[in-house]
XYZ file of C-alpha atoms in Angstrom:
643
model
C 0.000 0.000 0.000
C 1.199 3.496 -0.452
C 1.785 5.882 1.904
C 3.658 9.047 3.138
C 5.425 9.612 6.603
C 4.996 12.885 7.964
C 7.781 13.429 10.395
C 6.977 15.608 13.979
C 7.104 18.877 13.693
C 7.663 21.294 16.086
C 5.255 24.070 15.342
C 2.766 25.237 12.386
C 2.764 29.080 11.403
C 2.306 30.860 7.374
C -0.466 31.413 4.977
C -2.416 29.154 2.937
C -4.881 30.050 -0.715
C -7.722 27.417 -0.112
C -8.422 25.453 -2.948
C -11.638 25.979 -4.121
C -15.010 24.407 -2.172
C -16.053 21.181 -3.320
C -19.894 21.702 -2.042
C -19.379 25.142 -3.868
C -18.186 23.978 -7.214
C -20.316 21.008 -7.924
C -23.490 22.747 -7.396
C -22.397 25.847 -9.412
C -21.173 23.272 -12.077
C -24.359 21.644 -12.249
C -26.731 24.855 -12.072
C -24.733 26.509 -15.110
C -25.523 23.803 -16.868
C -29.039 23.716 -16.376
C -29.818 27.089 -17.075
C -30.301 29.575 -19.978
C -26.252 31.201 -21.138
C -23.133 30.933 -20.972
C -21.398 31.111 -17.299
C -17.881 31.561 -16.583
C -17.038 29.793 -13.309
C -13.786 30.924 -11.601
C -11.208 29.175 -9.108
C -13.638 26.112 -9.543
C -12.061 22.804 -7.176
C -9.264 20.457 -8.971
C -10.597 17.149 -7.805
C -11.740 13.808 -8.651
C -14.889 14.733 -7.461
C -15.364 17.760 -9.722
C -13.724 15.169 -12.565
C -16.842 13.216 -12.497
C -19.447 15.795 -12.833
C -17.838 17.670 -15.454
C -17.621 14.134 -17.188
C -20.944 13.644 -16.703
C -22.067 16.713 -17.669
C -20.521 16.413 -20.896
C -22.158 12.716 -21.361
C -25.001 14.623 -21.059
C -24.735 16.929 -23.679
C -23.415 19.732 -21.759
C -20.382 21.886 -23.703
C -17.999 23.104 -21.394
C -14.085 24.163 -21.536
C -11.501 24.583 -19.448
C -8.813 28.165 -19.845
C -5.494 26.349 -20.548
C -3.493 26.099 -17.378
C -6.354 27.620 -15.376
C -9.274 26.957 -12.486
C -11.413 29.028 -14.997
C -14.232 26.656 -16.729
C -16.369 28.241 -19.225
C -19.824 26.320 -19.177
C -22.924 26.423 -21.832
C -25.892 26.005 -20.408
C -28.741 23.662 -21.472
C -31.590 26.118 -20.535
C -33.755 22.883 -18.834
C -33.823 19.395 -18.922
C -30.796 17.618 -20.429
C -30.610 17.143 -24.368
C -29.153 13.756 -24.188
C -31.823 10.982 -23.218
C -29.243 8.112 -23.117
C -26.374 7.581 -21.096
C -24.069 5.106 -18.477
C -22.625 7.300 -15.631
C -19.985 6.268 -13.363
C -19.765 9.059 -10.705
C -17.014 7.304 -8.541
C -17.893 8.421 -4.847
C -18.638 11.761 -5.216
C -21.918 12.318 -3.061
C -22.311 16.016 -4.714
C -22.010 14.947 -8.140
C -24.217 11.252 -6.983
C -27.662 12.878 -5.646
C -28.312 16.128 -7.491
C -27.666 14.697 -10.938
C -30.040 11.706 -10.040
C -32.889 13.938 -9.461
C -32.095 16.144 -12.708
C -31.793 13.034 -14.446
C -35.451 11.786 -13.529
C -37.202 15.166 -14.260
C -35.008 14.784 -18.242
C -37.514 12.481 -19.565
C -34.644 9.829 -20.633
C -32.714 6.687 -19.497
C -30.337 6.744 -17.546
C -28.101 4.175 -15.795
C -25.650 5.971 -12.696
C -23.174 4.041 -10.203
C -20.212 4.605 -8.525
C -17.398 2.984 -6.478
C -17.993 0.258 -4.316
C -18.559 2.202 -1.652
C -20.706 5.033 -3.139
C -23.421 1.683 -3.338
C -23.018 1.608 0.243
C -24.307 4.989 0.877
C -28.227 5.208 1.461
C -29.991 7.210 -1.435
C -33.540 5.278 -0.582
C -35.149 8.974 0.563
C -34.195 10.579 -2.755
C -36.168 8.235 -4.608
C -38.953 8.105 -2.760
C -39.094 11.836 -2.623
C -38.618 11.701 -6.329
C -41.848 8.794 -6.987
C -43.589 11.832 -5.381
C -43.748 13.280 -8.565
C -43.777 10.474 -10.505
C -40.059 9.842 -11.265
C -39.427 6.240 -12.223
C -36.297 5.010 -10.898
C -34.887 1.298 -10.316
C -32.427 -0.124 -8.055
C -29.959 -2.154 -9.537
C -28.508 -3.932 -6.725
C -29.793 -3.239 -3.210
C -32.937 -1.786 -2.450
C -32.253 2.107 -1.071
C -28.338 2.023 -2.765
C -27.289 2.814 -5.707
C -26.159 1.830 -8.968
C -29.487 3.189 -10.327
C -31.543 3.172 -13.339
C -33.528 6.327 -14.446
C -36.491 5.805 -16.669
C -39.036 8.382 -18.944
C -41.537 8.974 -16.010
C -45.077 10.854 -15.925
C -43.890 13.749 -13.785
C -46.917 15.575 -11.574
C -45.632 18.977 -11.162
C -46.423 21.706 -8.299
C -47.856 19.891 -4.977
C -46.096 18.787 -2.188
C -43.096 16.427 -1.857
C -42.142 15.515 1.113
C -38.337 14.453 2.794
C -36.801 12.924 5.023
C -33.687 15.526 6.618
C -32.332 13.349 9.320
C -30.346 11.515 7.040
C -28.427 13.374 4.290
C -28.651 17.363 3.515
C -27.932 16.202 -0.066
C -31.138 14.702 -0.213
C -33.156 17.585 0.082
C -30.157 19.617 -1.808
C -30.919 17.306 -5.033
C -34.460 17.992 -4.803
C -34.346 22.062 -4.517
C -31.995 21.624 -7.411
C -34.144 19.669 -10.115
C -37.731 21.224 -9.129
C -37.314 24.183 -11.027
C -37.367 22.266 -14.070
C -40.876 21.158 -13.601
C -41.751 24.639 -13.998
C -44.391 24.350 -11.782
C -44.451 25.720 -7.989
C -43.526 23.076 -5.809
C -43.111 22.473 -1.869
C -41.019 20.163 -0.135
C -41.837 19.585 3.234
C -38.765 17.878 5.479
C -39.850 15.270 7.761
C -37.943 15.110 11.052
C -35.023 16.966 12.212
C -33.321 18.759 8.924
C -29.402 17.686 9.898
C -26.209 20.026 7.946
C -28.774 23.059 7.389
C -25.281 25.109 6.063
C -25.212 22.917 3.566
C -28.302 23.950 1.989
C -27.736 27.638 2.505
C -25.322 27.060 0.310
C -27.741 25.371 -2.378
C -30.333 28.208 -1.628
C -27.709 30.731 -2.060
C -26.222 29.606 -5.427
C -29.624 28.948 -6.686
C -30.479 32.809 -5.982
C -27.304 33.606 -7.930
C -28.704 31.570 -10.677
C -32.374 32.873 -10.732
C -34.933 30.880 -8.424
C -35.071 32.212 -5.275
C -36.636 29.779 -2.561
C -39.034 30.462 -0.060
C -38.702 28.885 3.642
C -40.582 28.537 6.358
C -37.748 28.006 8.855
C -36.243 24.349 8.171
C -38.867 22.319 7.779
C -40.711 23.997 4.126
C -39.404 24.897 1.104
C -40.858 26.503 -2.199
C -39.675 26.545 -5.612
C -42.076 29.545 -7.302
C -43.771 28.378 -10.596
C -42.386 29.733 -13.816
C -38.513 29.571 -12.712
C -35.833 28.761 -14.487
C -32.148 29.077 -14.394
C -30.249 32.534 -15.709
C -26.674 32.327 -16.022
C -25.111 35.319 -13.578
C -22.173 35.443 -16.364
C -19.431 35.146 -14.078
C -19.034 33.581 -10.403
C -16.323 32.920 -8.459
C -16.273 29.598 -6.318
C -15.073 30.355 -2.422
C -12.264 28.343 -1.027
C -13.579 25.007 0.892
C -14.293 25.919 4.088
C -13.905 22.418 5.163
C -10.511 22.341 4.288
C -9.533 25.462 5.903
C -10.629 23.422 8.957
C -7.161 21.307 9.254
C -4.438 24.607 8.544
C -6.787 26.333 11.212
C -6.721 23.772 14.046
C -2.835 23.505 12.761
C -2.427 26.948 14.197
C -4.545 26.266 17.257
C -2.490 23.077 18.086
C 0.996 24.516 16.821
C 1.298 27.717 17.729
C 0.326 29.853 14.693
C -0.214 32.156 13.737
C -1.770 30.055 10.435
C -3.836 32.319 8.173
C -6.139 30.716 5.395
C -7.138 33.047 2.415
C -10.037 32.276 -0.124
C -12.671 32.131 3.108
C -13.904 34.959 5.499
C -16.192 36.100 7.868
C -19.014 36.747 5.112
C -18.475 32.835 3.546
C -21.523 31.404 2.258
C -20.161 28.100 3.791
C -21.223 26.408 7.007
C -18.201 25.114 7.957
C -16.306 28.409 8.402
C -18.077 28.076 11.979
C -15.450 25.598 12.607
C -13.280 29.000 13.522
C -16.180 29.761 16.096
C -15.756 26.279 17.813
C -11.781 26.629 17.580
C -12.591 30.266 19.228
C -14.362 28.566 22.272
C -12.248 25.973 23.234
C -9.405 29.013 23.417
C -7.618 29.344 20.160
C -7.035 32.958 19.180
C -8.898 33.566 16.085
C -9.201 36.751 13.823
C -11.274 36.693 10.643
C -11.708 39.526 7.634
C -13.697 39.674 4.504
C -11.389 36.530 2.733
C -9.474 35.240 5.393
C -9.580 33.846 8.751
C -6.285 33.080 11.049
C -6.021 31.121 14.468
C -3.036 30.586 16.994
C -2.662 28.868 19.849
C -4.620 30.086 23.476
C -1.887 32.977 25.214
C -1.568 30.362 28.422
C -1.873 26.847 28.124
C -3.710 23.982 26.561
C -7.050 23.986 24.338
C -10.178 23.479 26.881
C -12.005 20.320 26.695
C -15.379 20.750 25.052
C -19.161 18.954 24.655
C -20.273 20.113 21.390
C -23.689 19.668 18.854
C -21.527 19.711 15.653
C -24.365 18.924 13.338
C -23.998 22.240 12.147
C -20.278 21.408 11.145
C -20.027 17.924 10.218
C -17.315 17.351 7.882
C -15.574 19.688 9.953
C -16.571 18.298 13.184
C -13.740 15.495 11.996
C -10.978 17.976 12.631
C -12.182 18.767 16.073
C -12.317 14.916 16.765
C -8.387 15.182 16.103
C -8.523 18.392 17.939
C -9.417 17.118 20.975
C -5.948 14.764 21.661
C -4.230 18.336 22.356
C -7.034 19.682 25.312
C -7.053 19.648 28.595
C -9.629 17.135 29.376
C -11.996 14.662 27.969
C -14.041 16.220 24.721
C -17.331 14.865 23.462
C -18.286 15.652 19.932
C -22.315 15.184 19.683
C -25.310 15.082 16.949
C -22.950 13.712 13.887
C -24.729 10.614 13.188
C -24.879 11.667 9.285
C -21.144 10.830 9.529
C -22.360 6.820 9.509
C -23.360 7.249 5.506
C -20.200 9.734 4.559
C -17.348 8.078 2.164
C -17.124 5.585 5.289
C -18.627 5.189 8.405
C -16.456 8.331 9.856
C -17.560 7.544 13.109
C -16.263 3.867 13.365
C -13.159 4.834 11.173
C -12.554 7.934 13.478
C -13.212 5.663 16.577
C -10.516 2.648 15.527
C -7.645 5.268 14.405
C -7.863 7.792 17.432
C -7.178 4.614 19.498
C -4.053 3.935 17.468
C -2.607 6.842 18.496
C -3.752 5.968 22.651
C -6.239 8.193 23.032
C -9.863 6.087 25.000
C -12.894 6.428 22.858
C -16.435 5.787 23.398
C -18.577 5.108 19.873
C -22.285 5.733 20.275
C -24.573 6.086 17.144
C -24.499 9.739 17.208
C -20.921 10.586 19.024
C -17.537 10.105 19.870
C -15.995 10.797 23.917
C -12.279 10.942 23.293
C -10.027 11.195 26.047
C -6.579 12.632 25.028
C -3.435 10.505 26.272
C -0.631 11.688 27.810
C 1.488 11.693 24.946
C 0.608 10.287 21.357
C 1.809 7.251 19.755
C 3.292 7.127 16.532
C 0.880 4.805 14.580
C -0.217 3.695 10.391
C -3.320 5.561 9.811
C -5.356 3.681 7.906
C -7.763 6.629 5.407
C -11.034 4.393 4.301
C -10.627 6.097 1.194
C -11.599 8.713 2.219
C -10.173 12.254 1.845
C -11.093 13.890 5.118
C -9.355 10.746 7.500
C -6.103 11.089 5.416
C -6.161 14.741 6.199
C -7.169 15.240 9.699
C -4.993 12.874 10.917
C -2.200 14.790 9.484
C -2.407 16.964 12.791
C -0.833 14.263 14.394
C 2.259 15.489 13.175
C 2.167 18.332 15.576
C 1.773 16.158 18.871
C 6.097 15.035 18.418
C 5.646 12.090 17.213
C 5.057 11.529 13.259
C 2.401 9.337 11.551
C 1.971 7.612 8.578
C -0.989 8.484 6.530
C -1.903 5.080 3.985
C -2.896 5.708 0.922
C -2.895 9.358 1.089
C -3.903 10.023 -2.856
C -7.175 9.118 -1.485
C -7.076 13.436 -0.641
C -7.376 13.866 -4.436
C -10.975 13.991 -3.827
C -10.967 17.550 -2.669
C -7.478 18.884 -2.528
C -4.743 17.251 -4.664
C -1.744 18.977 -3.238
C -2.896 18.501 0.383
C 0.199 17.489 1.709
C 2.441 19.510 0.076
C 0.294 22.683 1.227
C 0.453 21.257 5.117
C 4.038 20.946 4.852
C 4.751 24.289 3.979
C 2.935 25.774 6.986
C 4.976 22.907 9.465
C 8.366 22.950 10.974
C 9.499 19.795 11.340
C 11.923 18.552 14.389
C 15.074 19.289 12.491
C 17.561 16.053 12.487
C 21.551 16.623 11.730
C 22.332 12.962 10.281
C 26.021 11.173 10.051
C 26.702 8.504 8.285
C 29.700 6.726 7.848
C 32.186 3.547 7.782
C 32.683 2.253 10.936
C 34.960 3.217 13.100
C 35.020 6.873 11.334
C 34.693 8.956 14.930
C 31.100 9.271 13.940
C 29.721 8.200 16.789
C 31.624 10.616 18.656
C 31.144 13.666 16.460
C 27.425 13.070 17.091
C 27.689 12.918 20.712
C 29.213 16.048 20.682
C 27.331 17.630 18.306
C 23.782 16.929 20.090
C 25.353 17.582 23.684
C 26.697 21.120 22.242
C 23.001 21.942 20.471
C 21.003 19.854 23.398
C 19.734 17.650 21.358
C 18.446 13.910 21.300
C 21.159 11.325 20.624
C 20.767 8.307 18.475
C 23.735 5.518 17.953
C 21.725 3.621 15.583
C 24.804 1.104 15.447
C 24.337 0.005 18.917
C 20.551 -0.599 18.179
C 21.791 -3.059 15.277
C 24.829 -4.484 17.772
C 22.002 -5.122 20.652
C 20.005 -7.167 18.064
C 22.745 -9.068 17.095
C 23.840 -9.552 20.699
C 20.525 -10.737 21.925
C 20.198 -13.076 19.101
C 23.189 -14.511 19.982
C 22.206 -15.046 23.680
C 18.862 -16.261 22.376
C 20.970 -19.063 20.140
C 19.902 -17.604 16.639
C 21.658 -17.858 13.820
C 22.294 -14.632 12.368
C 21.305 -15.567 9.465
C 17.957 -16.494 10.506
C 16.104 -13.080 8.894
C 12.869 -13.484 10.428
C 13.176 -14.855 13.978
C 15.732 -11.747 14.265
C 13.395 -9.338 12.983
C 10.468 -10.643 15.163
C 13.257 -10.116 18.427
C 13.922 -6.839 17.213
C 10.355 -5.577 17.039
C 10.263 -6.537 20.801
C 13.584 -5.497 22.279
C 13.612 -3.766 25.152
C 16.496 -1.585 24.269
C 17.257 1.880 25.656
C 19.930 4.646 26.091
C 20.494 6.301 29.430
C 23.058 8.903 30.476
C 25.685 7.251 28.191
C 24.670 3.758 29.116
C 23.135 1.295 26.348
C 20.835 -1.311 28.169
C 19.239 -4.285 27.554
C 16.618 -5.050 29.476
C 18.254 -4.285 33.003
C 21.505 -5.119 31.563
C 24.071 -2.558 30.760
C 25.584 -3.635 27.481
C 27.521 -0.762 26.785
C 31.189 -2.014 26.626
C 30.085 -5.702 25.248
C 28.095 -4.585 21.917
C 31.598 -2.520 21.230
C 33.537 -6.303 21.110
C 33.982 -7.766 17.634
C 32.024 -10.325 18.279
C 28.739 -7.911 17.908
C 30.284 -5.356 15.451
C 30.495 -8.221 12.793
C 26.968 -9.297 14.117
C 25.585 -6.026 13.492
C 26.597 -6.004 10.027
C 25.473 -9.137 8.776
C 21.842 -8.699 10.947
C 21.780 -5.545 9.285
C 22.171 -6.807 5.565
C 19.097 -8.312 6.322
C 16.004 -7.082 4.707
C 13.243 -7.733 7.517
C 15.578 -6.636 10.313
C 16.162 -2.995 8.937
C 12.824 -2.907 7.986
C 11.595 -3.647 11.991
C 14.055 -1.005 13.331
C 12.454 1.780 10.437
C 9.971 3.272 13.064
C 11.901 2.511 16.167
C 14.746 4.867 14.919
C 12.119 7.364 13.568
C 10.436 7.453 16.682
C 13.667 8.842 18.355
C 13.035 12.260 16.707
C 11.482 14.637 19.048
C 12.160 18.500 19.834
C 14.035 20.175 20.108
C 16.637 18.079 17.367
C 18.263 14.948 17.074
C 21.565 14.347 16.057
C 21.386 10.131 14.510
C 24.561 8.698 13.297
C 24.673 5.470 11.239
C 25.087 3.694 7.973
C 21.895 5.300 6.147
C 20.141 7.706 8.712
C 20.463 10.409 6.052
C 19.328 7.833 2.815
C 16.943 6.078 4.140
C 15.538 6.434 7.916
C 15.535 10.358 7.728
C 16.089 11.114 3.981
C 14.405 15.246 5.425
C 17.469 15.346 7.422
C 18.222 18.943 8.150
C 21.849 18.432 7.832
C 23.581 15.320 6.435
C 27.500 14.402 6.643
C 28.884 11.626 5.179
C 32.092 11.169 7.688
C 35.112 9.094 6.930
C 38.395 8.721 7.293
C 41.647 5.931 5.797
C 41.092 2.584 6.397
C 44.295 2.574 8.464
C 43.200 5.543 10.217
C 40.157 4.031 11.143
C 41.720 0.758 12.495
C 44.061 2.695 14.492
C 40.817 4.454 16.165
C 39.130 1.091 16.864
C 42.202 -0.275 18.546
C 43.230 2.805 20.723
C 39.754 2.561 22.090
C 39.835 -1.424 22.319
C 43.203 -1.220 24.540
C 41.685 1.689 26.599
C 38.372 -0.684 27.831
C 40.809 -3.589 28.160
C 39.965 -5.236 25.609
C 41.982 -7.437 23.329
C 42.870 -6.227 19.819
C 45.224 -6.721 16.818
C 45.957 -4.091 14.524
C 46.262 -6.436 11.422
C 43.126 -8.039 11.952
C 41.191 -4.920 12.808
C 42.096 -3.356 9.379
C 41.403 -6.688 7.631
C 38.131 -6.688 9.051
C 36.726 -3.186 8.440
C 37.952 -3.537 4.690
C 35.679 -6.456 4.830
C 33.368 -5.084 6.658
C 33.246 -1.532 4.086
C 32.761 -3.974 0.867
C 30.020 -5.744 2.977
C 28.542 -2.958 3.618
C 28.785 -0.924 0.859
C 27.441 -3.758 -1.576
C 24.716 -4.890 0.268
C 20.906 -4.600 -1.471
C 19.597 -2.735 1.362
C 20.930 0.678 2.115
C 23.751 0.488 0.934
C 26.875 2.300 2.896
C 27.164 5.376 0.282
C 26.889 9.320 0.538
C 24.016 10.785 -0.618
C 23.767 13.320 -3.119
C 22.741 16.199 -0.658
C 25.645 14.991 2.239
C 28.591 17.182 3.059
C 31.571 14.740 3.057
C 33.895 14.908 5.918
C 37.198 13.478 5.542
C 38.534 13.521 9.256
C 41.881 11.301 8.643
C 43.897 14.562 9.566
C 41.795 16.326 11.794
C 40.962 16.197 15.507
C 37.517 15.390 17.290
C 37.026 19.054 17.980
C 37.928 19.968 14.626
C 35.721 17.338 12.868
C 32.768 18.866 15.663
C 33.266 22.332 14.847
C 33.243 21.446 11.328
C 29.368 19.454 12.041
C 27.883 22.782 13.761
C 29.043 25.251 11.049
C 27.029 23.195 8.671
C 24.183 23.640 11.369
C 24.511 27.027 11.275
């Protein structure tokens, strides 16, 4: 599976342009198509979402083009009911693109056949059509009853009357029917049954509609009425807002990492619901400011975000970033009323539920909400993303907690914002790590020591991690050849540094692992695929704040290839062997000076050829040829780099 690894980063502060809204650009997509003129839609969303309508817009008959190089989309309306009355539409999982164009479809007097990704058919759309058989729409179920795929056939529509809803489900029910009623041309109520959840959601469908001609009346939430005789104008030109639900992640990334982090393409006067999220961020102590196009947040002036008890159904697909949110307050937070999250691109709630505990935070599922109690400090964990956009980028706040995270399959974001990760990235400073590689016996381990005591940084001898493995498989009577039963004992080690001391278990094994017994161990454990791979996130996870100085064989190529610094140290092989045997006589230790040099020739063309990170500097290393120069020299040399 793929997957990126976002390392920890020490604090989140810039600017960000939102890309534009997904809710925003679908609807507007779909409304210039349906009414009379030409509209020219600017900053419209990039995404596989927006993909599908415009392809199925232009299945339909619908003539639209794109300004080379641009967001800009020039569309030609249809001026009603779609021309084309036969067509096969696979809408992948896009809910936007899904439920409006079913309705438009049924009132376009053809036949249609729509479906989607395996999980779109998962995702209830049983209220639509019974809303739509209202009217007299004629629409079959091609696999489950209530799911799509779906086929749309010529039906005997009734105009005007009353249709009634259910709102306690999906907003985008009752979105898809305000949409397609005006081209009944016939006044029309809908009347929502139950509680109407994500009402900002269809603000934004009343407002765009108003933009494009038909203006809605409402009683409150609960009635709606299309006037008779309306059809769709194009406004000429509109500009689509930035997504409002993406802001949501950049703005809890200043709450949670100091800030300040301003968004830009979203304000204060947004047509969008979710730009409350700043309002919730706001009450649980963030610093927030907002203007006309932007909004920023920071971090509270004294101490930790509050705990909080919220009724998010205002906010859903934001409500997921407060769910991540909540592992930085003070206290346990309990996120309420987001039971629409159950039919989202995955059951959010369940998904949200099973990853927070990854990371040890305590969570309580109920149908309708989520009690998370922080931990005291995160875990680094594999963050498995449902395919589904929003996981894959809400859990990219873990980031900001010191320890990293993977994210799996992360071009699942592609959805709704392509360039997702590059974008958090650039608003993130990561823990900055100085890595030194080397041949052994090179003084690297000593520069490093140095180096991190002189900037106070974290130390990690990555050699002694491989020498412990090959020292406990030794006492455990396993051939070191033996790549799996080592790589299941290094998984489980309990190895640790201390002031200077390396231990296992309770044992200090400080002076033993430097023998030659375990330095030819480590090297042939660590030719071994599975054992490198094992140690991967145990070395990662020794980069917290404020630095780390690693030293090894590949901490700059392959376990931290973001390094901040890399130095590729060496020195002669005689130098070298010189080194080792100094410090062998000074522990009292037996050594030979012939057979030290023999060996770390062998051991440099065993190491330099093997498959798996191979000894080698890096493009991007400063080499450091210390043969003639003293500790302090090759030290000073390290921290000049630094600086």
């Amino acid at each position: 599976m793929e997957y990126i690894e976002l390392a920890p980063a020490l604090s989140a502060r810039g600017c960000v342009r939102l890309p534009g809204s997904k809710s925003i650009s679908n609807r507007t997509l779909l409304l210039a198509a349906l009414a009379e003129g030409r509209t020219e839609i600017r900053d419209l969303l990039s995404s596989d979402d927006v993909d599908r309508m415009l392809e199925a817009l232009a299945a339909l008959g619908v003539q639209w083009s794109r300004e080379a190089g641009s967001d800009h989309y020039i569309v030609d309306g249809v001026g009603g009911a779609f021309p084309v009355k036969s067509a096969k539409l696979f809408l992948g999982n896009a809910g936007t693109a899904f439920r409006p164009l079913t309705a438009a479809l049924a009132l376009s007097g053809g036949e249609y056949e729509l479906s989607g990704v395996p999980r779109m058919h998962e995702r209830p759309i049983g209220d639509l059509i019974d809303g739509l058989a209202q009217i007299g729409a004629r629409i079959k179920y091609l696999g489950n009853g209530g799911f799509p795929p779906l086929a749309v056939h010529p039906g005997e529509i009734r105009p005007g009357g009353v249709v009634k809803i259910r709102g306690d489900v999906s907003s985008q029910f009752l979105t898809a029917l305000l949409m397609a009623l005006p081209l009944t041309g016939e006044e029309t109520a809908i009347e929502v049954v139950g509680e109407l959840i994500s009402k900002p959601y269809i603000a934004i469908t009343l407002a765009l509609m108003e933009r494009f001609g038909v203006r809605v009346k409402r009683d409150g939430w609960a009635r709606f009425v299309i006037p008779g005789g309306a059809r769709y104008c194009s406004p000429g030109r509109i500009f689509v807002e930035g997504d409002a639900s993406s802001a949501s992640y950049f703005l809890a990334a200043g709450a949670i990492g100091g800030g300040p982090v301003r968004v830009e393409g979203v304000g204060a006067d947004s047509i969008q619901g979710d730009v409350r999220f700043a309002e919730a961020l706001a009450q649980i102590g963030a610093q927030v400011e907002a203007g006309e196009s932007w909004i920023e947040a920071r971090a509270p002036e004294v101490g930790r975000l509050k705990a909080f008890d919220m009724d998010l159904n205002h906010i859903p697909d934001a409500a997921m970033t407060l769910a991540i949110t909540a592992l930085f307050a003070d206290g346990p937070c309990r996120l309420t009323n987001i039971a629409s999250w159950r039919v989202k691109e995955t059951d959010r709630i369940s998904a949200m539920a099973t990853e927070l505990r990854k990371v040890g935070a305590e969570v309580e599922e109920g149908a309708d909400y989520l009690r998370i109690v922080p931990p005291v400090a995160l875990r680094y964990a594999e963050i498995d993303t449902y395919d589904d956009h929003r996981m894959a980028m809400c859990f990219a706040l873990i980031s900001l907690g010191g320890k990293g995270v993977r994210i799996n399959d992360p071009k699942c974001v592609n959805k709704t914002f392509p360039g997702f990760f590059d974008t958090f990235a650039s608003v993130c400073s990561p823990v900055p790590v100085i890595a030194i590689d080397g041949p052994s016996a090179s003084g690297k381990g000593t520069v490093a020591a140095l180096v991190a005591d002189a900037l106070g940084y974290r130390y990690l001898d990555s050699g002694s991690i491989y020498r412990i493995v090959a020292l406990a498989a030794m006492r455990a009577g396993i051939p070191l050849d033996a790549e799996t039963d080592i790589a299941r004992l290094a998984v489980t080690l309990p190895a640790s540094f201390e002031h200077g001391r390396v231990l296992l278990g309770e044992d200090d094994v400080s002076d033993v692992i430097r023998g030659e017994e375990c330095s030819v161990g480590a090297s042939k454990v660590a030719a071994l695929p599975a054992v490198r791979a094992a140690l991967v996130t145990r070395q990662r996870n020794y980069r917290v704040g404020p630095g780390l100085v690693a030293d090894g064989r590949d901490m700059g190529s392959v376990i931290f290839p973001d390094a901040t610094v890399k130095i590729f140290l060496t020195a002669t092989a005689e130098v070298r062997a010189e080194r080792r045997y100094k410090q062998l006589i000074e522990k009292g230790l037996p050594a030979n000076m012939d057979s030290l040099l023999r060996d770390l020739r062998e051991r440099d063309a065993r190491d330099s050829g093997r498959q798996v990170a191979p000894l080698q500097k890096t493009p991007d290393a400063v080499l450091l040829d210390t043969s003639g120069m003293s500790i302090g020299q090759a030290v000073d040399f390290v921290l000049d780099q630094v600086r």
